[in-house]
Amino acid sequence: MNLDEVMQELEALGKERTKKIYLSNGAHEPLFGVATGAMKPMAKQIKKDQPLAEQLYATGNYDAMYFAGVIADPQAMTEADFDRWIDAAYFYMISDFIVAVTLAETDIAQEVSDKWIASGDELKMSAGWSCYCWLLGSRKDAEFSENKLMEMLEQVKKTIHESPERTKYSMNNFLYTVATSYQPLHDQAVETARAVGPVEVNKGMPKSKLLNASENIQKAVDKGRVGFKRKYVRC
């Protein structure tokens, strides 16, 4: 399939109700409102096609950008490619669930994520922390430096409350993921989450809420999910 054919198929799969949900979460035009599950038959047909993925991502259409992540060949992407993708990510569903997920299937994932976390840019930081969550939830514990992850836990403890809004979500999720998916630091992550306490997001807005990694970790412990690893990062 070429670009025009994919765009026509995505438009045909679009639903107004799904489009409204995406818009309410931060997406903007152009988009069709395609449910991710509805993309699977087309993804199965195309499999991996990096040139087509690049064309789709460049459209700026949210559904096309998402599908680009589905058919991308992460091993064919360079650090410069990922930097270009994150620069075009205009809200968290792109930064955390397209770019970070694709990056998590590469050998440069930690290196690039570290750079983004240190950038000071909200969505790059969010993508960096999110990528570590995807990595920790899918790769063997031996692939990570325990000392490095301990330093990252300390960084979360010291900075999460003053971090940008979307970054708070990803840092909070990092606490949860270390506790549930990286067994060597389960206890330290639990202690860190308790020390951090509830994290307020959307402060001063009508829909302000609290994130509480400690409570979610306990729920996972109660369900026997400590040590959880997913088989695949991308669906």
Coordinates of N, CA and C in Angstrom, one line a residue:
M1 N 0.8 -1.2 0.0 CA 0.0 0.0 0.0 C 0.9 1.2 0.0
N2 N 0.4 2.3 -0.7 CA 1.2 3.5 -0.7 C 0.5 4.5 0.2
L3 N 1.1 5.7 0.3 CA 0.6 6.7 1.2 C -0.9 7.1 1.0
D4 N -1.3 7.3 -0.2 CA -2.7 7.7 -0.5 C -3.6 6.6 -0.2
E5 N -3.3 5.3 -0.4 CA -4.1 4.2 -0.1 C -4.3 4.1 1.4
V6 N -3.2 4.2 2.1 CA -3.3 4.1 3.6 C -4.2 5.3 4.2
M7 N -4.0 6.5 3.7 CA -4.8 7.6 4.2 C -6.2 7.4 3.9
Q8 N -6.6 6.9 2.7 CA -8.0 6.7 2.3 C -8.6 5.6 3.2
E9 N -7.8 4.6 3.5 CA -8.3 3.5 4.4 C -8.5 4.0 5.8
L10 N -7.6 4.8 6.3 CA -7.7 5.4 7.7 C -8.9 6.3 7.8
E11 N -9.1 7.1 6.7 CA -10.3 8.0 6.7 C -11.6 7.2 6.8
A12 N -11.6 6.1 6.0 CA -12.8 5.2 6.0 C -13.0 4.6 7.4
L13 N -12.0 4.3 8.1 CA -12.1 3.7 9.4 C -12.4 4.7 10.6
G14 N -12.3 5.9 10.3 CA -12.6 7.0 11.3 C -14.0 7.0 11.8
K15 N -14.1 7.3 13.1 CA -15.4 7.4 13.8 C -15.5 8.7 14.5
E16 N -16.6 9.4 14.4 CA -16.7 10.7 15.0 C -16.6 10.6 16.6
R17 N -17.1 9.6 17.2 CA -17.0 9.4 18.6 C -15.5 9.3 19.1
T18 N -14.8 8.5 18.3 CA -13.4 8.3 18.7 C -12.6 9.6 18.4
K19 N -12.9 10.3 17.4 CA -12.3 11.5 17.1 C -12.5 12.5 18.2
K20 N -13.7 12.6 18.8 CA -14.0 13.5 19.9 C -13.1 13.1 21.1
I21 N -13.0 11.8 21.4 CA -12.2 11.4 22.5 C -10.7 11.8 22.3
Y22 N -10.2 11.6 21.1 CA -8.8 12.0 20.9 C -8.6 13.5 21.0
L23 N -9.6 14.3 20.5 CA -9.5 15.7 20.6 C -9.6 16.2 22.1
S24 N -10.3 15.5 22.9 CA -10.5 15.9 24.3 C -9.2 15.6 25.1
N25 N -8.3 14.7 24.5 CA -7.1 14.3 25.2 C -5.9 15.1 24.7
G26 N -6.1 16.0 23.7 CA -5.1 16.9 23.2 C -4.7 16.8 21.8
A27 N -5.3 15.9 21.0 CA -5.1 15.8 19.6 C -5.8 17.0 18.9
H28 N -5.3 17.4 17.7 CA -5.9 18.4 17.0 C -6.0 18.0 15.5
E29 N -6.7 18.8 14.7 CA -6.9 18.5 13.3 C -5.5 18.6 12.7
P30 N -5.2 17.8 11.6 CA -6.1 16.8 11.0 C -6.1 15.4 11.8
L31 N -7.2 14.8 11.8 CA -7.3 13.4 12.3 C -8.6 12.9 11.9
F32 N -8.8 11.5 11.9 CA -10.0 10.9 11.5 C -10.7 10.2 12.6
G33 N -10.0 9.8 13.7 CA -10.6 9.2 14.8 C -10.7 7.6 14.6
V34 N -9.6 7.0 14.3 CA -9.5 5.6 14.1 C -9.1 4.9 15.4
A35 N -9.9 3.9 15.8 CA -9.6 3.1 16.9 C -8.4 2.3 16.6
T36 N -7.5 2.1 17.6 CA -6.2 1.4 17.3 C -6.4 0.0 16.8
G37 N -7.4 -0.7 17.4 CA -7.7 -2.1 17.0 C -8.1 -2.2 15.5
A38 N -8.8 -1.1 15.0 CA -9.2 -1.2 13.6 C -8.1 -1.1 12.7
M39 N -6.9 -0.7 13.1 CA -5.7 -0.6 12.2 C -5.1 -2.0 12.0
K40 N -5.4 -3.0 12.9 CA -4.6 -4.2 12.9 C -4.6 -5.0 11.5
P41 N -5.8 -5.1 10.8 CA -5.8 -5.8 9.6 C -4.8 -5.1 8.5
M42 N -4.8 -3.8 8.5 CA -3.9 -3.1 7.6 C -2.5 -3.3 8.0
A43 N -2.2 -3.2 9.3 CA -0.9 -3.4 9.8 C -0.3 -4.8 9.5
K44 N -1.2 -5.8 9.6 CA -0.9 -7.2 9.3 C -0.5 -7.3 7.8
Q45 N -1.2 -6.6 7.0 CA -0.9 -6.6 5.5 C 0.4 -6.0 5.2
I46 N 0.7 -4.8 5.8 CA 1.9 -4.0 5.5 C 3.1 -4.5 6.2
K47 N 2.9 -5.0 7.5 CA 4.0 -5.3 8.4 C 5.0 -4.1 8.6
K48 N 6.3 -4.3 8.4 CA 7.2 -3.1 8.6 C 7.5 -2.4 7.2
D49 N 7.4 -1.1 7.3 CA 7.7 -0.3 6.1 C 8.1 1.0 6.5
Q50 N 9.4 1.2 6.7 CA 9.9 2.5 7.3 C 9.7 3.6 6.3
P51 N 10.0 3.5 5.0 CA 9.7 4.7 4.2 C 8.3 5.1 4.2
L52 N 7.3 4.2 4.2 CA 5.9 4.6 4.3 C 5.6 5.2 5.7
A53 N 6.2 4.6 6.8 CA 6.0 5.1 8.1 C 6.5 6.6 8.2
E54 N 7.6 6.9 7.5 CA 8.1 8.3 7.5 C 7.1 9.2 6.8
Q55 N 6.5 8.8 5.7 CA 5.6 9.6 5.0 C 4.3 9.8 5.8
L56 N 3.9 8.8 6.5 CA 2.7 8.9 7.3 C 2.9 9.9 8.5
Y57 N 4.0 9.7 9.1 CA 4.3 10.5 10.3 C 4.4 12.0 9.9
A58 N 4.9 12.3 8.7 CA 5.1 13.7 8.2 C 3.8 14.3 7.9
T59 N 2.7 13.6 7.8 CA 1.4 14.2 7.4 C 0.9 15.1 8.6
G60 N 1.3 14.8 9.8 CA 0.8 15.6 10.9 C -0.6 15.1 11.3
N61 N -1.2 14.2 10.6 CA -2.5 13.6 10.9 C -2.3 12.6 12.1
Y62 N -3.0 12.8 13.2 CA -2.8 11.9 14.4 C -2.9 10.5 14.1
D63 N -3.9 10.1 13.4 CA -4.1 8.6 13.1 C -3.0 8.1 12.2
A64 N -2.5 8.9 11.2 CA -1.4 8.5 10.4 C -0.1 8.4 11.2
M65 N 0.0 9.3 12.1 CA 1.2 9.3 13.0 C 1.2 8.0 13.8
Y66 N 0.1 7.7 14.4 CA 0.0 6.5 15.2 C 0.3 5.3 14.4
F67 N -0.3 5.2 13.2 CA -0.1 4.0 12.3 C 1.4 3.9 11.9
A68 N 2.0 5.1 11.7 CA 3.4 5.1 11.4 C 4.2 4.4 12.5
G69 N 3.9 4.6 13.7 CA 4.6 3.9 14.8 C 4.3 2.4 14.7
V70 N 3.1 2.0 14.3 CA 2.8 0.6 14.2 C 3.6 -0.2 13.1
I71 N 3.8 0.5 12.0 CA 4.6 -0.2 10.9 C 6.0 0.2 10.8
A72 N 6.5 1.1 11.7 CA 7.9 1.5 11.6 C 8.8 0.3 11.9
D73 N 10.0 0.5 11.3 CA 11.1 -0.5 11.6 C 12.1 0.2 12.5
P74 N 12.0 0.0 13.8 CA 12.8 0.8 14.8 C 14.3 0.6 14.5
Q75 N 14.7 -0.6 14.0 CA 16.1 -0.9 13.8 C 16.7 0.0 12.6
A76 N 15.8 0.5 11.8 CA 16.2 1.3 10.7 C 16.3 2.8 11.0
M77 N 15.9 3.1 12.3 CA 15.8 4.5 12.7 C 17.1 4.9 13.5
T78 N 17.6 6.1 13.2 CA 18.7 6.6 13.9 C 18.3 7.5 15.0
E79 N 19.3 8.0 15.8 CA 19.0 8.9 16.9 C 18.4 10.2 16.3
A80 N 18.9 10.6 15.1 CA 18.4 11.8 14.4 C 16.9 11.6 14.0
D81 N 16.6 10.4 13.6 CA 15.2 10.2 13.2 C 14.3 10.3 14.4
F82 N 14.7 9.7 15.5 CA 13.9 9.8 16.7 C 13.8 11.3 17.2
D83 N 14.9 12.0 17.1 CA 14.8 13.4 17.5 C 13.8 14.2 16.6
R84 N 13.8 13.8 15.3 CA 12.8 14.5 14.4 C 11.4 14.1 14.8
W85 N 11.2 12.8 15.1 CA 9.9 12.4 15.5 C 9.4 13.1 16.8
I86 N 10.3 13.1 17.8 CA 9.8 13.7 19.1 C 9.6 15.2 18.9
D87 N 10.3 15.9 18.0 CA 10.1 17.3 17.7 C 8.7 17.6 17.1
A88 N 8.2 16.6 16.4 CA 6.9 16.7 15.8 C 5.8 16.2 16.7
A89 N 6.1 15.7 17.8 CA 5.1 15.2 18.7 C 4.5 16.3 19.5
Y90 N 3.2 16.6 19.3 CA 2.7 17.8 19.9 C 1.8 17.6 21.1
F91 N 1.6 16.3 21.5 CA 0.9 16.0 22.7 C 1.3 14.6 23.2
Y92 N 1.0 14.2 24.4 CA 1.5 13.1 25.1 C 1.2 11.7 24.4
M93 N 0.0 11.6 23.7 CA -0.3 10.4 23.1 C 0.7 10.1 21.9
I94 N 1.3 11.1 21.4 CA 2.3 10.9 20.4 C 3.7 10.6 21.0
S95 N 4.0 11.5 22.0 CA 5.4 11.4 22.6 C 5.5 10.1 23.4
D96 N 4.5 9.7 24.1 CA 4.6 8.5 25.0 C 4.2 7.2 24.4
F97 N 3.2 7.2 23.5 CA 2.7 6.0 23.0 C 3.0 5.7 21.5
I98 N 3.7 6.6 20.9 CA 4.2 6.4 19.5 C 5.7 6.4 19.5
V99 N 6.2 7.6 19.8 CA 7.7 7.8 19.8 C 8.4 6.9 20.8
A100 N 8.0 7.0 22.1 CA 8.6 6.2 23.1 C 8.5 4.7 22.9
V101 N 7.4 4.3 22.5 CA 7.2 2.9 22.2 C 8.1 2.4 21.1
T102 N 8.2 3.1 20.0 CA 9.0 2.7 18.9 C 10.5 2.8 19.3
L103 N 10.9 3.8 20.1 CA 12.3 3.9 20.6 C 12.6 2.7 21.5
A104 N 11.7 2.2 22.2 CA 11.9 1.1 23.2 C 12.3 -0.2 22.5
E105 N 12.2 -0.3 21.2 CA 12.6 -1.5 20.4 C 13.9 -1.4 19.8
T106 N 14.7 -0.4 20.2 CA 16.0 -0.2 19.6 C 17.1 -0.4 20.7
D107 N 18.4 -0.4 20.2 CA 19.5 -0.6 21.0 C 20.0 0.8 21.6
I108 N 19.4 1.8 21.1 CA 19.9 3.2 21.5 C 18.8 3.8 22.5
A109 N 17.9 3.0 22.9 CA 16.7 3.5 23.7 C 17.1 4.2 24.9
Q110 N 18.0 3.6 25.7 CA 18.4 4.3 27.0 C 19.2 5.5 26.8
E111 N 20.1 5.5 25.8 CA 20.9 6.6 25.5 C 20.1 7.8 25.1
V112 N 19.1 7.6 24.2 CA 18.3 8.7 23.7 C 17.3 9.2 24.8
S113 N 16.8 8.2 25.5 CA 15.9 8.6 26.6 C 16.6 9.4 27.7
D114 N 17.8 9.1 28.0 CA 18.6 9.9 29.0 C 18.7 11.3 28.5
K115 N 19.0 11.5 27.2 CA 19.2 12.8 26.6 C 17.9 13.6 26.7
W116 N 16.8 13.0 26.4 CA 15.5 13.6 26.5 C 15.1 14.0 27.9
I117 N 15.3 13.1 28.8 CA 15.0 13.4 30.2 C 15.8 14.6 30.7
A118 N 17.0 14.8 30.3 CA 17.8 15.9 30.7 C 17.5 17.2 29.9
S119 N 16.6 17.1 28.9 CA 16.4 18.3 28.0 C 15.7 19.5 28.7
G120 N 14.8 19.2 29.7 CA 14.0 20.3 30.2 C 12.8 20.5 29.4
D121 N 12.6 19.8 28.3 CA 11.4 20.0 27.5 C 10.3 19.0 28.0
E122 N 9.1 19.4 28.2 CA 8.1 18.6 28.9 C 7.8 17.3 28.2
L123 N 7.5 17.4 26.9 CA 7.2 16.1 26.1 C 8.4 15.2 25.9
K124 N 9.6 15.8 25.7 CA 10.8 15.0 25.6 C 11.1 14.3 26.9
M125 N 10.9 15.0 28.0 CA 11.1 14.4 29.3 C 10.1 13.3 29.5
S126 N 8.9 13.5 29.2 CA 7.8 12.6 29.3 C 8.1 11.3 28.5
A127 N 8.6 11.5 27.3 CA 8.9 10.4 26.4 C 10.0 9.6 26.9
G128 N 11.0 10.3 27.5 CA 12.2 9.6 28.0 C 11.8 8.7 29.2
W129 N 11.1 9.2 30.1 CA 10.6 8.4 31.3 C 9.7 7.3 30.8
S130 N 8.8 7.6 29.9 CA 7.9 6.6 29.4 C 8.7 5.4 28.7
C131 N 9.7 5.8 27.9 CA 10.5 4.8 27.2 C 11.1 3.8 28.2
Y132 N 11.6 4.3 29.4 CA 12.1 3.4 30.4 C 11.1 2.5 30.9
C133 N 9.8 3.0 31.0 CA 8.7 2.2 31.5 C 8.5 1.0 30.5
W134 N 8.5 1.3 29.2 CA 8.3 0.3 28.2 C 9.5 -0.7 28.2
L135 N 10.7 -0.2 28.4 CA 11.8 -1.0 28.5 C 11.8 -2.0 29.7
L136 N 11.6 -1.4 30.9 CA 11.6 -2.2 32.1 C 10.4 -3.2 32.1
G137 N 9.4 -2.9 31.4 CA 8.2 -3.8 31.4 C 8.4 -4.9 30.3
S138 N 9.5 -4.9 29.6 CA 9.6 -5.9 28.5 C 10.9 -6.6 28.4
R139 N 12.0 -6.0 29.0 CA 13.3 -6.6 28.9 C 13.8 -7.2 30.2
K140 N 14.7 -8.1 30.1 CA 15.2 -8.8 31.3 C 15.9 -7.8 32.2
D141 N 15.8 -8.0 33.5 CA 16.4 -7.2 34.5 C 17.9 -7.0 34.3
A142 N 18.6 -8.0 33.8 CA 20.0 -7.9 33.6 C 20.5 -6.9 32.6
E143 N 19.5 -6.4 31.8 CA 19.9 -5.4 30.7 C 20.0 -4.0 31.3
F144 N 19.7 -3.8 32.6 CA 19.7 -2.5 33.2 C 20.8 -2.4 34.3
S145 N 21.3 -1.2 34.4 CA 22.2 -0.9 35.5 C 21.4 -0.6 36.8
E146 N 21.6 -1.4 37.8 CA 20.9 -1.2 39.1 C 21.2 0.2 39.7
N147 N 22.5 0.6 39.6 CA 22.9 1.8 40.2 C 22.3 3.0 39.4
K148 N 22.2 2.9 38.1 CA 21.6 3.9 37.3 C 20.1 4.1 37.7
L149 N 19.4 3.0 37.8 CA 18.0 3.1 38.1 C 17.8 3.6 39.5
M150 N 18.7 3.3 40.5 CA 18.6 3.9 41.8 C 18.7 5.4 41.8
E151 N 19.7 5.9 40.9 CA 19.8 7.3 40.7 C 18.6 7.9 40.1
M152 N 17.9 7.2 39.2 CA 16.7 7.8 38.6 C 15.6 7.8 39.6
L153 N 15.5 6.8 40.5 CA 14.5 6.8 41.6 C 14.7 8.1 42.4
E154 N 16.0 8.3 42.8 CA 16.3 9.5 43.6 C 15.9 10.8 42.9
Q155 N 16.2 10.8 41.6 CA 15.8 12.0 40.8 C 14.3 12.3 40.8
V156 N 13.5 11.2 40.7 CA 12.1 11.3 40.8 C 11.7 11.9 42.1
K157 N 12.2 11.3 43.2 CA 11.9 11.8 44.5 C 12.2 13.3 44.7
K158 N 13.3 13.7 44.1 CA 13.7 15.1 44.3 C 13.0 16.1 43.4
T159 N 12.5 15.7 42.3 CA 12.1 16.6 41.3 C 10.6 16.5 40.8
I160 N 10.0 15.4 41.1 CA 8.7 15.1 40.5 C 7.6 16.2 40.8
H161 N 7.6 16.7 42.0 CA 6.6 17.7 42.4 C 6.8 19.0 41.6
E162 N 8.0 19.3 41.2 CA 8.2 20.6 40.5 C 8.3 20.4 39.0
S163 N 8.1 19.2 38.5 CA 8.3 18.9 37.1 C 7.1 19.3 36.3
P164 N 7.3 19.5 34.9 CA 6.1 19.8 34.1 C 5.0 18.8 34.2
E165 N 3.8 19.2 33.9 CA 2.6 18.4 34.1 C 2.7 17.0 33.5
R166 N 2.9 16.9 32.2 CA 2.9 15.6 31.6 C 4.1 14.7 32.1
T167 N 5.2 15.4 32.4 CA 6.4 14.7 32.9 C 6.0 14.0 34.2
K168 N 5.2 14.7 35.0 CA 4.8 14.1 36.3 C 4.2 12.7 36.1
Y169 N 3.3 12.6 35.1 CA 2.6 11.3 34.8 C 3.6 10.2 34.6
S170 N 4.6 10.6 33.7 CA 5.5 9.5 33.3 C 6.5 9.2 34.4
M171 N 6.9 10.2 35.2 CA 7.8 9.9 36.3 C 7.0 9.0 37.4
N172 N 5.8 9.3 37.6 CA 4.9 8.5 38.5 C 4.8 7.1 38.0
N173 N 4.6 7.0 36.7 CA 4.6 5.6 36.1 C 5.9 4.9 36.2
F174 N 7.0 5.6 36.2 CA 8.3 5.0 36.3 C 8.4 4.4 37.7
L175 N 8.0 5.1 38.7 CA 8.0 4.5 40.1 C 7.3 3.2 40.1
Y176 N 6.1 3.2 39.6 CA 5.2 2.0 39.5 C 5.9 0.9 38.8
T177 N 6.5 1.2 37.6 CA 7.1 0.2 36.7 C 8.3 -0.4 37.4
V178 N 9.2 0.4 38.0 CA 10.4 -0.2 38.7 C 9.9 -1.1 39.8
A179 N 8.9 -0.7 40.5 CA 8.4 -1.6 41.6 C 7.8 -2.9 41.1
T180 N 7.2 -2.9 40.0 CA 6.4 -4.1 39.5 C 7.2 -4.9 38.5
S181 N 8.2 -4.3 37.8 CA 8.8 -5.0 36.7 C 10.3 -5.1 36.8
Y182 N 10.9 -4.5 37.8 CA 12.4 -4.6 38.0 C 12.6 -5.1 39.5
Q183 N 12.6 -6.4 39.6 CA 12.6 -7.0 41.0 C 13.8 -6.5 41.9
P184 N 15.0 -6.3 41.3 CA 16.1 -5.9 42.2 C 15.9 -4.6 43.0
L185 N 15.0 -3.8 42.5 CA 14.8 -2.5 43.2 C 13.3 -2.3 43.6
H186 N 12.6 -3.5 43.8 CA 11.2 -3.4 44.2 C 11.1 -2.6 45.5
D187 N 11.9 -3.0 46.5 CA 11.7 -2.4 47.8 C 12.1 -0.9 47.8
Q188 N 13.2 -0.5 47.0 CA 13.6 0.9 46.9 C 12.5 1.7 46.2
A189 N 11.9 1.1 45.2 CA 10.8 1.8 44.5 C 9.6 2.0 45.4
V190 N 9.3 1.0 46.2 CA 8.2 1.2 47.1 C 8.4 2.3 48.1
E191 N 9.7 2.3 48.7 CA 10.0 3.3 49.6 C 10.0 4.7 49.0
T192 N 10.5 4.8 47.8 CA 10.5 6.1 47.1 C 9.1 6.6 46.8
A193 N 8.2 5.7 46.4 CA 6.8 6.1 46.1 C 6.2 6.6 47.4
R194 N 6.5 5.9 48.5 CA 5.9 6.4 49.8 C 6.4 7.8 50.1
A195 N 7.7 8.0 49.9 CA 8.4 9.3 50.2 C 7.8 10.4 49.3
V196 N 7.5 10.1 48.1 CA 7.0 11.0 47.1 C 5.6 11.4 47.5
G197 N 4.8 10.4 47.9 CA 3.4 10.7 48.2 C 2.5 11.0 47.0
P198 N 1.3 11.5 47.2 CA 0.5 11.9 46.1 C 1.1 13.1 45.3
V199 N 0.9 13.0 44.0 CA 1.5 14.1 43.1 C 0.3 14.8 42.5
E200 N 0.2 16.0 42.7 CA -0.9 16.8 42.1 C -0.7 17.2 40.7
V201 N -1.6 17.0 39.8 CA -1.5 17.4 38.4 C -2.8 18.3 38.1
N202 N -2.6 19.1 37.1 CA -3.7 20.1 36.8 C -4.1 21.0 37.9
K203 N -3.0 21.4 38.7 CA -3.3 22.2 39.9 C -3.9 23.5 39.5
G204 N -4.9 23.9 40.2 CA -5.6 25.2 40.0 C -6.7 25.1 38.9
M205 N -6.8 23.9 38.3 CA -7.8 23.7 37.2 C -9.0 22.9 37.8
P206 N -10.2 23.0 37.1 CA -11.4 22.3 37.6 C -11.2 20.8 37.8
K207 N -10.3 20.2 36.9 CA -10.2 18.7 37.0 C -8.8 18.4 37.6
S208 N -8.4 19.1 38.6 CA -7.2 18.7 39.3 C -7.3 17.3 39.9
K209 N -6.2 16.6 39.9 CA -6.3 15.2 40.5 C -4.9 14.8 41.1
L210 N -4.9 13.8 41.8 CA -3.7 13.3 42.5 C -3.3 11.9 41.9
L211 N -2.0 11.8 41.6 CA -1.4 10.6 41.2 C -0.8 9.9 42.4
N212 N -1.0 8.6 42.6 CA -0.5 8.0 43.8 C 0.1 6.6 43.4
A213 N 1.5 6.6 43.1 CA 2.2 5.4 42.7 C 2.1 4.4 43.8
S214 N 2.2 4.8 45.0 CA 2.2 3.9 46.2 C 1.0 3.0 46.2
E215 N -0.2 3.6 46.0 CA -1.4 2.9 46.1 C -1.5 1.9 44.9
N216 N -1.1 2.3 43.7 CA -1.1 1.4 42.6 C -0.1 0.3 42.7
I217 N 1.0 0.5 43.3 CA 2.0 -0.5 43.5 C 1.4 -1.6 44.4
Q218 N 0.8 -1.1 45.5 CA 0.2 -2.1 46.4 C -0.9 -2.9 45.8
K219 N -1.7 -2.4 44.9 CA -2.7 -3.1 44.2 C -2.0 -4.2 43.3
A220 N -0.9 -3.8 42.7 CA -0.2 -4.8 41.8 C 0.4 -5.9 42.7
V221 N 0.9 -5.6 43.9 CA 1.5 -6.6 44.8 C 0.4 -7.5 45.2
D222 N -0.8 -7.0 45.6 CA -1.9 -7.8 46.0 C -2.4 -8.8 44.9
K223 N -2.2 -8.4 43.7 CA -2.6 -9.2 42.5 C -1.5 -10.2 42.1
G224 N -0.3 -10.1 42.8 CA 0.8 -11.0 42.4 C 1.4 -10.6 41.1
R225 N 1.4 -9.3 40.7 CA 2.0 -8.9 39.5 C 3.4 -8.4 39.5
V226 N 4.1 -8.5 40.6 CA 5.5 -8.1 40.7 C 6.3 -9.1 39.9
G227 N 7.2 -8.5 39.0 CA 8.0 -9.3 38.1 C 7.3 -9.3 36.7
F228 N 6.3 -8.6 36.5 CA 5.5 -8.6 35.2 C 6.4 -8.1 34.1
K229 N 6.4 -8.9 33.0 CA 7.1 -8.5 31.8 C 6.1 -8.8 30.6
R230 N 6.0 -7.8 29.7 CA 5.2 -8.0 28.5 C 6.0 -8.7 27.4
K231 N 5.4 -9.4 26.6 CA 6.1 -10.1 25.5 C 6.5 -9.2 24.4
Y232 N 5.6 -8.2 24.1 CA 5.8 -7.3 23.0 C 5.6 -5.9 23.5
V233 N 6.4 -4.9 23.0 CA 6.1 -3.5 23.3 C 5.0 -3.0 22.4
R234 N 5.2 -3.2 21.1 CA 4.2 -2.7 20.2 C 3.2 -3.8 20.0
C235 N 1.9 -3.4 19.8 CA 0.8 -4.4 19.6 C 0.9 -5.0 18.2

